[in-house]
Short mmCIF file of C-alpha atoms in Angstrom, two decimals:
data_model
loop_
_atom_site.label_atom_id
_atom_site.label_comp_id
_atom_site.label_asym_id
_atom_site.label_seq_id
_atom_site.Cartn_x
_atom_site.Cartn_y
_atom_site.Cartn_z
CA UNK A 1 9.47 -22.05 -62.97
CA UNK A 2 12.18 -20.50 -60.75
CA UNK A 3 10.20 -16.97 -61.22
CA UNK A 4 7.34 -18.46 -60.00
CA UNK A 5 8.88 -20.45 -57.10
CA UNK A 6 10.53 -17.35 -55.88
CA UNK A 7 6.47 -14.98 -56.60
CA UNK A 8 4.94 -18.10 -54.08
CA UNK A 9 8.24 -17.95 -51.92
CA UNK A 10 7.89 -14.10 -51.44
CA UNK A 11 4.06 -14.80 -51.06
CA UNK A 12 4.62 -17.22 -48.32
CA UNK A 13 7.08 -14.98 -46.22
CA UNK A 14 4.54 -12.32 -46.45
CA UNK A 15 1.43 -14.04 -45.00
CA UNK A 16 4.34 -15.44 -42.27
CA UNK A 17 5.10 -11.96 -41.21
CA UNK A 18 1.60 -10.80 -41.14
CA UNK A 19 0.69 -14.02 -39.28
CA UNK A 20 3.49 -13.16 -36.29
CA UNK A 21 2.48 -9.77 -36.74
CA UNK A 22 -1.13 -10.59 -35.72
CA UNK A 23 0.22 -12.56 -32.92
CA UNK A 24 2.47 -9.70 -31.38
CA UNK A 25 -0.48 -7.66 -31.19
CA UNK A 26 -2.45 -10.22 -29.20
CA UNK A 27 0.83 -11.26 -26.96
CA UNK A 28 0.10 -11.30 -23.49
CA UNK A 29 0.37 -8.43 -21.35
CA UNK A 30 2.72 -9.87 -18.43
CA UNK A 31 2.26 -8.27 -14.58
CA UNK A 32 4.19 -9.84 -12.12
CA UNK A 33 2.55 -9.49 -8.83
CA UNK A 34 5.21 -10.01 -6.37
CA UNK A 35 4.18 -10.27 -2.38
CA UNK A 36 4.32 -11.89 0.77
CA UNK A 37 2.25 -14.72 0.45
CA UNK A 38 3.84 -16.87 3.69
CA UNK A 39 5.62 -15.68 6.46
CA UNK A 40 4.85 -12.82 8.96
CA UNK A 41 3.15 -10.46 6.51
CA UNK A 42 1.08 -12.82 4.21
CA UNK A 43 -1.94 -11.02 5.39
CA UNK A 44 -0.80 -8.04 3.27
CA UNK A 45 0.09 -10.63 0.40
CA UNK A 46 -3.72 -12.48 0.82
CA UNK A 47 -5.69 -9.07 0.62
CA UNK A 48 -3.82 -7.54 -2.31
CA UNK A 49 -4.11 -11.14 -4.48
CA UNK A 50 -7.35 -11.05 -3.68
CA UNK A 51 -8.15 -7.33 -4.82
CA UNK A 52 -6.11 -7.57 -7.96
CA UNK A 53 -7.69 -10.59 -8.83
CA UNK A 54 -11.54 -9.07 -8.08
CA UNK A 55 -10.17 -6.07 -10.44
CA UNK A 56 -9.51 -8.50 -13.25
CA UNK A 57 -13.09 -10.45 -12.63
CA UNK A 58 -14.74 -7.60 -12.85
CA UNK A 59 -12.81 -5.65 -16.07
CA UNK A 60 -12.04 -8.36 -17.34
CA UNK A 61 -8.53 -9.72 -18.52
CA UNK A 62 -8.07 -7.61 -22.21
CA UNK A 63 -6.74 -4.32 -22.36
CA UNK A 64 -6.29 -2.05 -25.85
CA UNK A 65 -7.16 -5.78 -27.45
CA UNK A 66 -3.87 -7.55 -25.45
CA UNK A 67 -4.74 -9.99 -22.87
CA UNK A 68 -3.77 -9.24 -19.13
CA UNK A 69 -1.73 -12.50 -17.36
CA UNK A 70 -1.32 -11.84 -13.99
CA UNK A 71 1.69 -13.72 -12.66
CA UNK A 72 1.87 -14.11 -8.64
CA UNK A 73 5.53 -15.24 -6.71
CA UNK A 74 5.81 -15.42 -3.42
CA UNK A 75 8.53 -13.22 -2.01
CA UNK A 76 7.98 -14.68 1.60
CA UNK A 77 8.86 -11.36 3.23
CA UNK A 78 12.91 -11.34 2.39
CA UNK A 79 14.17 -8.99 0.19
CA UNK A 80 16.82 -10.92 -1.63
CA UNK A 81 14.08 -13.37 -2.44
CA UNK A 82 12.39 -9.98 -4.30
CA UNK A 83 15.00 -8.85 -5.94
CA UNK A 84 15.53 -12.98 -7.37
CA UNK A 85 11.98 -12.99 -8.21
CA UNK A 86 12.09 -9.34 -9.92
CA UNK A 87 14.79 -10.48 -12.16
CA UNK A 88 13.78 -13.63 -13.13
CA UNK A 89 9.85 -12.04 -14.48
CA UNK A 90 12.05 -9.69 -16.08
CA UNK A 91 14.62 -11.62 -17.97
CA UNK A 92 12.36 -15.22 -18.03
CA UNK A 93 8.79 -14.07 -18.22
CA UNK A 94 9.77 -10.92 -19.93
CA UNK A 95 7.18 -8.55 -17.86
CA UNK A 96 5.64 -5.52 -19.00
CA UNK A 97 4.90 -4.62 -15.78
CA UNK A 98 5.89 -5.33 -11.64
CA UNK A 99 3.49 -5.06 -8.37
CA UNK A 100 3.29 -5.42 -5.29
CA UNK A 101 5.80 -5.09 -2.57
CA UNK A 102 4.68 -5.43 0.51
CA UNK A 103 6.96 -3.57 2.74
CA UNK A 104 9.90 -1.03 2.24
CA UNK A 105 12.59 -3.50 1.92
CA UNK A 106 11.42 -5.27 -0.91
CA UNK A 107 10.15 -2.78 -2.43
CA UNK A 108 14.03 -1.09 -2.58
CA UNK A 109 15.52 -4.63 -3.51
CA UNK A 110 13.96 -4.03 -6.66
CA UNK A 111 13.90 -0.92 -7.79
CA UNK A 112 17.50 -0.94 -9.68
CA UNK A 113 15.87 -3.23 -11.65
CA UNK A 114 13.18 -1.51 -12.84
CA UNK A 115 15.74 1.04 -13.56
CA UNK A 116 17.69 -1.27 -16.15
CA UNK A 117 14.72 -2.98 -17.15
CA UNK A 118 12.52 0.33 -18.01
CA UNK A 119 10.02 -1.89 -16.55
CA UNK A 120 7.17 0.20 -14.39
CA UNK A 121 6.82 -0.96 -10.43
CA UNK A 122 3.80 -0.20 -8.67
CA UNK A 123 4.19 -0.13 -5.31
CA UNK A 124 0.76 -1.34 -3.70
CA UNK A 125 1.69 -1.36 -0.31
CA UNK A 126 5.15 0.03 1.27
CA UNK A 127 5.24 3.24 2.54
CA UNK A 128 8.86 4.71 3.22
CA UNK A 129 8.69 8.53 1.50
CA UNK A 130 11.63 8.11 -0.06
CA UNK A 131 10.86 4.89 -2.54
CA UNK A 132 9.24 6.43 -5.72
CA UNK A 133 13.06 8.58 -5.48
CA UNK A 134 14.96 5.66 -5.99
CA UNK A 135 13.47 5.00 -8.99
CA UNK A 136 12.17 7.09 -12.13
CA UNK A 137 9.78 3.93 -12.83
CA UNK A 138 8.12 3.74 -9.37
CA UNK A 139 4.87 4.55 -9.15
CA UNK A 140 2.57 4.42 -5.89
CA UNK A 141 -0.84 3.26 -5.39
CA UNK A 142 -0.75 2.83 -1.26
CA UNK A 143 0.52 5.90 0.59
CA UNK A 144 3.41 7.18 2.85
CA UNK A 145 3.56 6.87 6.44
CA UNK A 146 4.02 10.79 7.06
CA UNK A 147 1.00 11.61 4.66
CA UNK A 148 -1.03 9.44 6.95
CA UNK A 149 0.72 10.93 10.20
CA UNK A 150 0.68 14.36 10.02
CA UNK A 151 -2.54 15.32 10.13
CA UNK A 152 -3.03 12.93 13.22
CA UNK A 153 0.30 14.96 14.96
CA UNK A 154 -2.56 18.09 13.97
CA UNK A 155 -5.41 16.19 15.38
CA UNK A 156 -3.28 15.73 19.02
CA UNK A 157 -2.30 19.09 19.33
CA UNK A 158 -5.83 20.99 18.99
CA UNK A 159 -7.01 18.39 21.40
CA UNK A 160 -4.91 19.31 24.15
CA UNK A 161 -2.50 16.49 24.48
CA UNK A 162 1.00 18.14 25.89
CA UNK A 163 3.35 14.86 25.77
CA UNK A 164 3.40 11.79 23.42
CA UNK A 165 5.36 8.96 23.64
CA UNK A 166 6.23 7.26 19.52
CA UNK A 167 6.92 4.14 19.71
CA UNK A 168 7.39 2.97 15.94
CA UNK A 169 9.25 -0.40 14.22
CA UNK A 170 12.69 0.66 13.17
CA UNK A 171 12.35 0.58 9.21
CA UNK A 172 11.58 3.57 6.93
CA UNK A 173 8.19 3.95 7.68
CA UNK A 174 8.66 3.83 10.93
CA UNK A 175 10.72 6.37 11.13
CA UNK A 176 8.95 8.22 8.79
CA UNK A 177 6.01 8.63 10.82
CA UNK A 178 8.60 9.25 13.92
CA UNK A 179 9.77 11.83 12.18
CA UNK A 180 6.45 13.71 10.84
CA UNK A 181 4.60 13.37 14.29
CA UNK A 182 7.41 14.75 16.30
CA UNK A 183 8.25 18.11 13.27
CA UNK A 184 4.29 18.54 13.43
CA UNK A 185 3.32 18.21 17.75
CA UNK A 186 6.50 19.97 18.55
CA UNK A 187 6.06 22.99 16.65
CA UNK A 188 2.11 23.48 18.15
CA UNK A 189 4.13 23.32 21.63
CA UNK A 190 4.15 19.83 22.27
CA UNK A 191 6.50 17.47 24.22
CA UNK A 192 7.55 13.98 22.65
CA UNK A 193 9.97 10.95 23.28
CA UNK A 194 11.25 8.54 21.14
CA UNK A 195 11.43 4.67 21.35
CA UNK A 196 12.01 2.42 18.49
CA UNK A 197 11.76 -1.52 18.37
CA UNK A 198 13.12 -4.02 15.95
CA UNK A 199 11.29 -5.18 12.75
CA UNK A 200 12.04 -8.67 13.19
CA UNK A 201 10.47 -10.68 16.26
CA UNK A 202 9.67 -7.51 17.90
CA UNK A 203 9.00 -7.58 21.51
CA UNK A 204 7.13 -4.32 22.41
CA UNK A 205 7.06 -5.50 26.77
CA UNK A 206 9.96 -3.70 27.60
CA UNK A 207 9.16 -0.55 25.10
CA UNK A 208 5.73 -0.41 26.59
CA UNK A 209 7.24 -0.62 30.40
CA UNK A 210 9.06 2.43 29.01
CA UNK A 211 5.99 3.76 27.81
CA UNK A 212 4.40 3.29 31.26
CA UNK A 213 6.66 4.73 33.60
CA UNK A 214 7.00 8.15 31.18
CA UNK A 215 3.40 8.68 31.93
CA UNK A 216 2.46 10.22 28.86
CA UNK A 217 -1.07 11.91 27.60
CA UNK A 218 -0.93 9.75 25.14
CA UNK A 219 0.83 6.76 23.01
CA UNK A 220 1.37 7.22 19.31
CA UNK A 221 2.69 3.83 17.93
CA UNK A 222 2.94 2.08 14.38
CA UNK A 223 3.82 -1.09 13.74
CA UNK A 224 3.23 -2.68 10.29
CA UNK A 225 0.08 -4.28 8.73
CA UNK A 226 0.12 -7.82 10.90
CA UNK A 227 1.82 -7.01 13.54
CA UNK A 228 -1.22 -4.91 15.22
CA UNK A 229 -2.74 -7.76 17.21
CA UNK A 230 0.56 -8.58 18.85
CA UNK A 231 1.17 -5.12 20.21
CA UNK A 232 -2.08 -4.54 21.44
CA UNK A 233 -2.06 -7.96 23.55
CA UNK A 234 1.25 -6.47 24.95
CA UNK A 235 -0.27 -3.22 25.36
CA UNK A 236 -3.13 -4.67 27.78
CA UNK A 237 -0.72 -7.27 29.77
CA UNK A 238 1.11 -4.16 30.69
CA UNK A 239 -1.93 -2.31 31.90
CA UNK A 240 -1.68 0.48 29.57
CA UNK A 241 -5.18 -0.14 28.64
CA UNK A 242 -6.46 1.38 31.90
CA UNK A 243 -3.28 3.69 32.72
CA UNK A 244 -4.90 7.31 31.33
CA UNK A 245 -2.78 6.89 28.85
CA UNK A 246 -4.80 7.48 25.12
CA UNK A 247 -3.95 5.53 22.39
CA UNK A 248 -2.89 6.60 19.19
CA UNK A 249 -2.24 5.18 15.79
CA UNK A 250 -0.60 5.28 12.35
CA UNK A 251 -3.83 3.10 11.06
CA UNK A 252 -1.45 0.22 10.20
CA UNK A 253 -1.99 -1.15 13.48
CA UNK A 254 -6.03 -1.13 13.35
CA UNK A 255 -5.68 -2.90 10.67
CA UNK A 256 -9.53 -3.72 9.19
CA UNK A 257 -8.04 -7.23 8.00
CA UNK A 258 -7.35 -8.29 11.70
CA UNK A 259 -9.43 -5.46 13.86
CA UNK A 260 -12.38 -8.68 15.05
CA UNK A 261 -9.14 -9.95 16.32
CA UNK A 262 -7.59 -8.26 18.35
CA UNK A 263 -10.71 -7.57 20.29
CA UNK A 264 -12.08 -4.93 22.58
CA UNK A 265 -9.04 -3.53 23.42
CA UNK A 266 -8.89 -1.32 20.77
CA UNK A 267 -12.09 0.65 21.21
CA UNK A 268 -11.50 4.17 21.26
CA UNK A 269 -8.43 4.16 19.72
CA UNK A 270 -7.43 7.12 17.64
CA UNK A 271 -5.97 6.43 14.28
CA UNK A 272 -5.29 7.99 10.61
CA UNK A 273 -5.39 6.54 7.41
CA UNK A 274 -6.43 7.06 4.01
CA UNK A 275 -8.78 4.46 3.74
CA UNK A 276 -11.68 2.37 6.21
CA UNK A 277 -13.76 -0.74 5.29
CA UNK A 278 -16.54 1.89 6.90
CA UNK A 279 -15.76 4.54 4.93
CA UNK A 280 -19.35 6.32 3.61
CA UNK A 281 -19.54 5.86 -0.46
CA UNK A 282 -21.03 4.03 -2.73
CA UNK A 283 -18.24 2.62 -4.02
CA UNK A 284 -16.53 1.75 -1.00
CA UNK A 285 -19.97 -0.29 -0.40
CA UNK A 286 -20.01 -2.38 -3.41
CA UNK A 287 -16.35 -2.71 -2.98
CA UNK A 288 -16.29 -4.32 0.16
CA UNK A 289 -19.32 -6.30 -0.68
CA UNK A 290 -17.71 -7.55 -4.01
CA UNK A 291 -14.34 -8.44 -1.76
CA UNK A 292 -16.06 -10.59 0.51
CA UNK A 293 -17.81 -12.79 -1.92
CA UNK A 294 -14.63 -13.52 -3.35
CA UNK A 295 -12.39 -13.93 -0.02
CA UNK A 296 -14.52 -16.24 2.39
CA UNK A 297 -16.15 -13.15 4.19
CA UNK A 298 -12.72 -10.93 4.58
CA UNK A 299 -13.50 -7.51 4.76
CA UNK A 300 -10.84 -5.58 2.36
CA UNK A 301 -8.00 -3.44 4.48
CA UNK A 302 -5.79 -0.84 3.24
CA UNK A 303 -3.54 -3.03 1.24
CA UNK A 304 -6.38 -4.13 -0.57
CA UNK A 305 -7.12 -0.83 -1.93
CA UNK A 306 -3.58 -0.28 -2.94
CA UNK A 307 -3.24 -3.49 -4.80
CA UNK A 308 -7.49 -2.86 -6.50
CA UNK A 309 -5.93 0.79 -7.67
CA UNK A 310 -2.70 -0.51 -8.69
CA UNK A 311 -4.77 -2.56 -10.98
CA UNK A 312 -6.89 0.21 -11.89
CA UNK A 313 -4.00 2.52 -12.49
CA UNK A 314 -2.04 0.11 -15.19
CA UNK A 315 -5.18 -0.80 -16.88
CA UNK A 316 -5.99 3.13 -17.71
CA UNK A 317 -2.15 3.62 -18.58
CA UNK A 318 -2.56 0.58 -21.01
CA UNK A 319 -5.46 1.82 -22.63
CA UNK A 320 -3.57 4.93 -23.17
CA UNK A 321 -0.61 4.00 -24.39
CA UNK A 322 -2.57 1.31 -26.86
CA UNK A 323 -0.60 -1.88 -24.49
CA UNK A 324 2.73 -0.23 -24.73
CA UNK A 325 4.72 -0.87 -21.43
CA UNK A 326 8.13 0.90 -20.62
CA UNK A 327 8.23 4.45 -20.36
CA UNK A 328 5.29 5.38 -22.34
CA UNK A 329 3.24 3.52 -19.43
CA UNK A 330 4.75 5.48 -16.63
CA UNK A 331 4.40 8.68 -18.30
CA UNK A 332 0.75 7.45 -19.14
CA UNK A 333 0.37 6.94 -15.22
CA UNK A 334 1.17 10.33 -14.10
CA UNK A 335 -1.21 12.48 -13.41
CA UNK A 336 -4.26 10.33 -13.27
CA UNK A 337 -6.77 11.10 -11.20
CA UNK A 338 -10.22 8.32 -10.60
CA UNK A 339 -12.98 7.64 -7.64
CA UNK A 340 -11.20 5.06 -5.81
CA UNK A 341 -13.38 2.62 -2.84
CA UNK A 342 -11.04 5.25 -0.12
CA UNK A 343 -12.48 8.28 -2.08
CA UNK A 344 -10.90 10.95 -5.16
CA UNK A 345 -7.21 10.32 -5.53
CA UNK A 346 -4.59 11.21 -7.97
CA UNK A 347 -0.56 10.58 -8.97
CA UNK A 348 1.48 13.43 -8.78
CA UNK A 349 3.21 13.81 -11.98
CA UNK A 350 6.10 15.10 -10.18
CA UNK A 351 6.62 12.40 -7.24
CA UNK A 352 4.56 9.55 -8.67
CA UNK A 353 3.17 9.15 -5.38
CA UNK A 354 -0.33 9.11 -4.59
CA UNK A 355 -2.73 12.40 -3.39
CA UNK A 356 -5.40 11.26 -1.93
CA UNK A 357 -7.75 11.94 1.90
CA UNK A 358 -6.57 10.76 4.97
CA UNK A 359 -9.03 10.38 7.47
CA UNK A 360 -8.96 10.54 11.21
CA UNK A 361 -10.90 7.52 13.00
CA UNK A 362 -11.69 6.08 16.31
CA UNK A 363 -12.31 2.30 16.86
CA UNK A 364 -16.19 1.64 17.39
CA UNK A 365 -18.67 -1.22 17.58
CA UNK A 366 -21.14 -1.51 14.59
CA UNK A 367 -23.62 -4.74 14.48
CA UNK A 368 -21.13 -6.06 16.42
CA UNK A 369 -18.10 -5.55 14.79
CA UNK A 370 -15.35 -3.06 15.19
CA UNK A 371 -14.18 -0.97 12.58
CA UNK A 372 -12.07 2.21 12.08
CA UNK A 373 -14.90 4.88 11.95
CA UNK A 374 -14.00 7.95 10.00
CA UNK A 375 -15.39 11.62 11.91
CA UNK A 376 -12.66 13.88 10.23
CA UNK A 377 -11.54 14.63 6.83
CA UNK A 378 -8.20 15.93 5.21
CA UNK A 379 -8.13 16.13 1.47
CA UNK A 380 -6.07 16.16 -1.17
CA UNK A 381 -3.00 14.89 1.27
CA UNK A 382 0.77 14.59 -0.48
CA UNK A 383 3.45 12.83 0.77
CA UNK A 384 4.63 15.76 3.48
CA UNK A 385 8.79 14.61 2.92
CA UNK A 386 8.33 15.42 -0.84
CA UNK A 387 6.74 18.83 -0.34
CA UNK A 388 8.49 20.04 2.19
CA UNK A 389 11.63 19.58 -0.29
CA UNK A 390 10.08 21.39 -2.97
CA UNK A 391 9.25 24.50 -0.81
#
């Protein structure tokens, strides 16, 4: 009797095991998407929710035979509130993977985390160059402000501007594309001055006033995604509209989310980016058509993109790595190259950053709407900070 006791006991433990076995191998896939769903930049937070969510509708929500939950927090903006949030989807909702982060900040609060977690970040929308160092886990789906800057500092030199005023928010990307304008229209035998204005409750009168009484050819300014419509009003109440002076743009501030709003006053305007809700393909069409049924009409901006690739990105590396997370995922990552809505792109296996075109575009009216319409073409763009190190 005990023989046969201990035979069913043995038996029992053995279907038990093979029972949880079964049930690790269809445990959840955890992403925590974390963004700025209230506060100044919830825009950013809306469009990439929305995007990552269409992703999921329209792959569906298994990967490698593990089902994908997508867990959102709202970071509100603050980066303590990030770094909170990062730790607690770690520790609590043990993550396989983090997203999001919608400006610099945030996306530093938590990158020591994904450090000590070996939990892969994708960074959907900030921009500073130097974030994918901080971490070996980082990888980047958006872009960095001097990728999209440089070839616009190119653009204003063979078109026979002489002097630029920058007028950028004082954060990393700000500075960034500071920085890469001034290297790039300096060395072609250009003249620029410097003004920068605070991230938080920026007034740009008094920077503008500046801007006015330098009398420059032109105006290059960036302010983040949100921020746009404010800094155009200013830039008409001051009269720069009809000054002489040209405007031009990081494409932050033409932002396709919140162009219909801010009116006629940026017609004309000259901005770079890697991606336009006009931009020619087929699968920017369908994108942009899919991303309006799904957000009340909103026509998808850049961070949309970023977060729809991010998405992209860690469902491939899943598939790859047979729904392993940690480092087999980032390694996975790198290197990966697909047709994106914005056009080819790639990570670099070395900076984890994206490669990818950056367009140049003026402001026009079509079936009256405006949009950032795309009449030059840069390809294959890296992040300029990271290459100019390696050389």
């Amino acid at each position: 009797m005990k023989r046969r006791t201990f035979i069913c006991s043995v038996g029992a433990a053995a279907v038990t095991l093979a029972l949880s076995g079964a049930a690790l191998a269809q445990e959840a896939v955890k992403i925590g998407l974390i963004l700025p769903m209230t506060g100044p930049f919830a825009s950013t937070g809306r469009q990439i929710e929305a995007a990552a969510k269409l992703y999921m509708q329209q792959q569906g929500d298994t990967v490698a035979g593990r089902k994908i939950q997508l867990i959102l927090k709202d970071d509100t903006g603050v980066a303590d509130v990030t770094k909170r949030l990062a730790q607690e989807l770690i520790v609590n909702d043990k993550i396989a993977v983090m997203a999001g982060f919608g400006l610099t900040p945030l996306a530093l609060a938590s990158a020591p985390l994904a450090t000590q977690g070996k939990v892969p970040a994708v960074v959907m929308a900030a921009a500073t160059s130097t974030i994918t160092e901080v971490s070996p886990y980082i990888v980047r789906t958006s872009f960095t402000a001097a990728q999209a800057t440089v070839p616009l500092a190119d653009w204003a030199a063979k078109n026979g501007l002489k002097k630029v005023v920058t007028l950028v928010s004082d954060y990393g990307p700000g500075i960034d594309v500071e920085k890469a304008f001034t290297e790039v229209f300096t060395k072609a035998g250009g003249q620029v001055e410097n003004l920068r204005v605070p991230l938080a409750n920026p007034d740009f009168s008094p920077f503008l006033q500046k801007v006015a009484d330098a009398k420059p050819d032109a105006l290059l300014a960036f302010v983040p995604s949100g921020v746009g419509a404010q800094f155009m009003k200013q830039f008409v109440e001051r009269g720069l509209d009809k000054s002489g002076i040209r405007l031009l743009a990081e494409g932050s501030v033409t932002d396709d989310d919140l162009l219909n709003n801010i009116g006629d006053v940026a017609l004309g305007a000259i901005t770079s980016h890697h991606y336009s809700a006009a931009h020619d393909s087929p699968e920017n069409k369908a994108f942009v058509e899919a991303f309006k049924k799904i957000s009340n009409g909103t026509r998808p901006n850049f961070m949309a993109v970023g977060g729809y690739d991010g998405m992209h990105l860690i469902y491939e590396g899943l598939k790859k790595t047979n729904g392993q997370g940690g480092q087999a995922l980032i390694d996975a990552m790198k290197g990966m190259s697909w047709t994106s809505p914005r056009g080819p792109v790639s990570i670099d296996p070395q900076t984890r950053d994206i490669v990818q075109n950056i367009y140049v575009r003026k402001v026009e009216r079509r079936d009256g709407e405006l949009y950032n319409v795309e009449f030059a073409t840069i390809p294959n763009v890296k992040d300029p900070v990271k290459a100019a190190k390696s050389n």
